[in-house]
Amino acid sequence: MEPFEFVSPSSIDEAVKILASNGDKVRIMAGGTDMLVQMRAGRRTAPLVVDVKGIPELNNVSYDASKGLTLGAAVPCYKIYQDKSLAATYPGLIDSASLIGGIQIQGRASIGGNICNAAPSGDSIPVVIALGGVCNIAGPNGTRQLPVEEFCTAPGRNALENGELLVSVFIPAPQAKSGATYQRFIPRNEMDIAVVGVGTSVVLDASGQNFVSARIALASVGPTPIFAKAAGDSLAGKAVSEEAIQQASELAMSAATPITDMRGTIRQRTHLVGVFTRRTLNNAIDRARGG
Amino acid sequence: MADVTQVKTTINGEEVNLLCEPRQSLLEVLRDVLGMTGTKEGCNDGNCGACTVILDGRIVDSCLVLGVEAEGKNITTIEGMASPEGLHPLQQSFLENASLQCGICTPGFLLASKSLLDQEPDADEGRIRHWLAGNLCRCTGYDKIVRAVLQVSKAK
Ligand SMILES: Cc1cc2nc3c(=O)[nH]c(=O)nc-3n(C[C@H](O)[C@H](O)[C@H](O)COP(=O)(O)OP(=O)(O)OC[C@H]3O[C@@H](n4cnc5c(N)ncnc54)[C@H](O)[C@@H]3O)c2cc1C
Ligand code: FES
Ligand code: FES
């Protein structure tokens, strides 16, 4: 790797000062599982690396049953899926945290890093969008919030401005009779990049027979993860039925803008969006009903 | 050369003071600075697991950790696996089951398997295969590795 200097600030203020005064000469590192690979390949190198793992807010996991989950941006995946109460409350998030890389990668990789890396295939992003996740951002002008679906702007690009960092992701507390799921299609069972990924969340009424609302988001079928709003909205107020799910899956297919590459063709990917939208909806419905 | 940094860490139970550049990975530090060549380099990008070490109780790919991050941490490498009394049961089992050919992947598989059985002494075959998905082997076809780990596991 090219030489660089390394600093590990212990507060948000300190980090923001370093970031703001170094402009694009600095790169943030959380688990480093994207960033070190990129630096070593000579992509997006920088003379200064800021390790944010020493900042308490970025390592914090706090859950408040009336509000929701504040997940520090640098918390590694294994800490998420090892937390029994989180696993019970946010199974959809656990789906993602437990399929990023292998066990070694999960020892380091964070959800914050996955979101900031802004890969179209980022496996945590669809379900966090589906769950209504919000980015808590700190910068020279204080803090601001941005829905996760507005955070990724292009492949590898995000909405952070000079001097800003992602502090945490807020995920609202799940409502009664709600469920969420993430699934992806890959040729092997582990350690691969999604050909297609779909994250869905549903809220059902008390009877468990009707949709109150739903959110659907897609990975690997566009330049950024895609929030298929119309697909989810189409379910609101409808009875849970194969036709309603089929219609939502068709709307999700039309929200996808995939390309053909070595992992899959446009036709295969579009088809898979339909299949995985139906599968994840059915799974989310089961979870919402308490299955 | 960028400035070297002093790092104080614990490797296989011994306190170590070392000097490294921030750009050096923990893998490079182990092999090139400390001469501990038991940890292997395969891909150098997080895919093969040959460089697996245990960092504060979790397995990580040392090619994706910076040496400077070792400050204050506790690291176990393959050199720390056997004891003066003899091989670790997993090492013995790998030998008995012919679980290695060229051996490049072996230190990584051993540490990954050790960390699994340390946490889940009765891991079954499915769990073992899932846990070892981040370790690649070009030679054995995996089956003999999985059998060796299963032999040490209490799962029956
Ligand atoms: C072998 C291997 C397998 C992988 N498998 C998968 C997979 O299955 N699915 C998947 O989605 N990804 C996968 N990845 C990619 C990577 O592990 C994930 O994207 C991971 O979540 C990144 O998190 P990190 O903490 O390591 O981020 P880092 O590498 O530390 O950072 C990623 C990017 O985000 C920026 N960043 C990090 N934190 C912040 C912050 N708080 N504020 C602002 N910017 C920040 C960094 O500057 C960098 O640009 C894999 C990687 C490897 C090497
Ligand atoms: S050398 Fe580190 S994972 Fe391959
Ligand atoms: S024994 Fe040769 S790579 Fe595994």
Tab-separated table of C-alpha atoms and ligand atoms in Angstrom, chain B residues 99-106 109 136-140 145, ligand 3:
chain	number	residue	atom	x	y	z
B	99	SER	CA	-6.397	-32.663	6.101
B	100	LEU	CA	-3.547	-30.879	4.380
B	101	GLN	CA	-1.539	-31.213	1.234
B	102	CYS	CA	0.495	-28.104	0.405
B	103	GLY	CA	-0.365	-26.691	3.817
B	104	ILE	CA	-0.684	-23.045	2.891
B	105	CYS	CA	-4.296	-22.879	4.031
B	106	THR	CA	-3.726	-24.967	7.160
B	109	PHE	CA	-8.150	-23.359	8.940
B	136	LEU	CA	-10.241	-21.540	0.905
B	137	CYS	CA	-8.245	-24.683	0.171
B	138	ARG	CA	-6.897	-25.416	-3.280
B	139	CYS	CA	-5.829	-28.989	-2.497
B	140	THR	CA	-7.949	-31.087	-0.182
B	145	ILE	CA	-10.707	-30.739	6.912
C	3	FES	S1	-3.699	-27.824	1.538
C	3	FES	FE1	-3.087	-26.675	-0.176
C	3	FES	S2	-4.462	-25.010	-0.095
C	3	FES	FE2	-5.242	-26.280	1.417
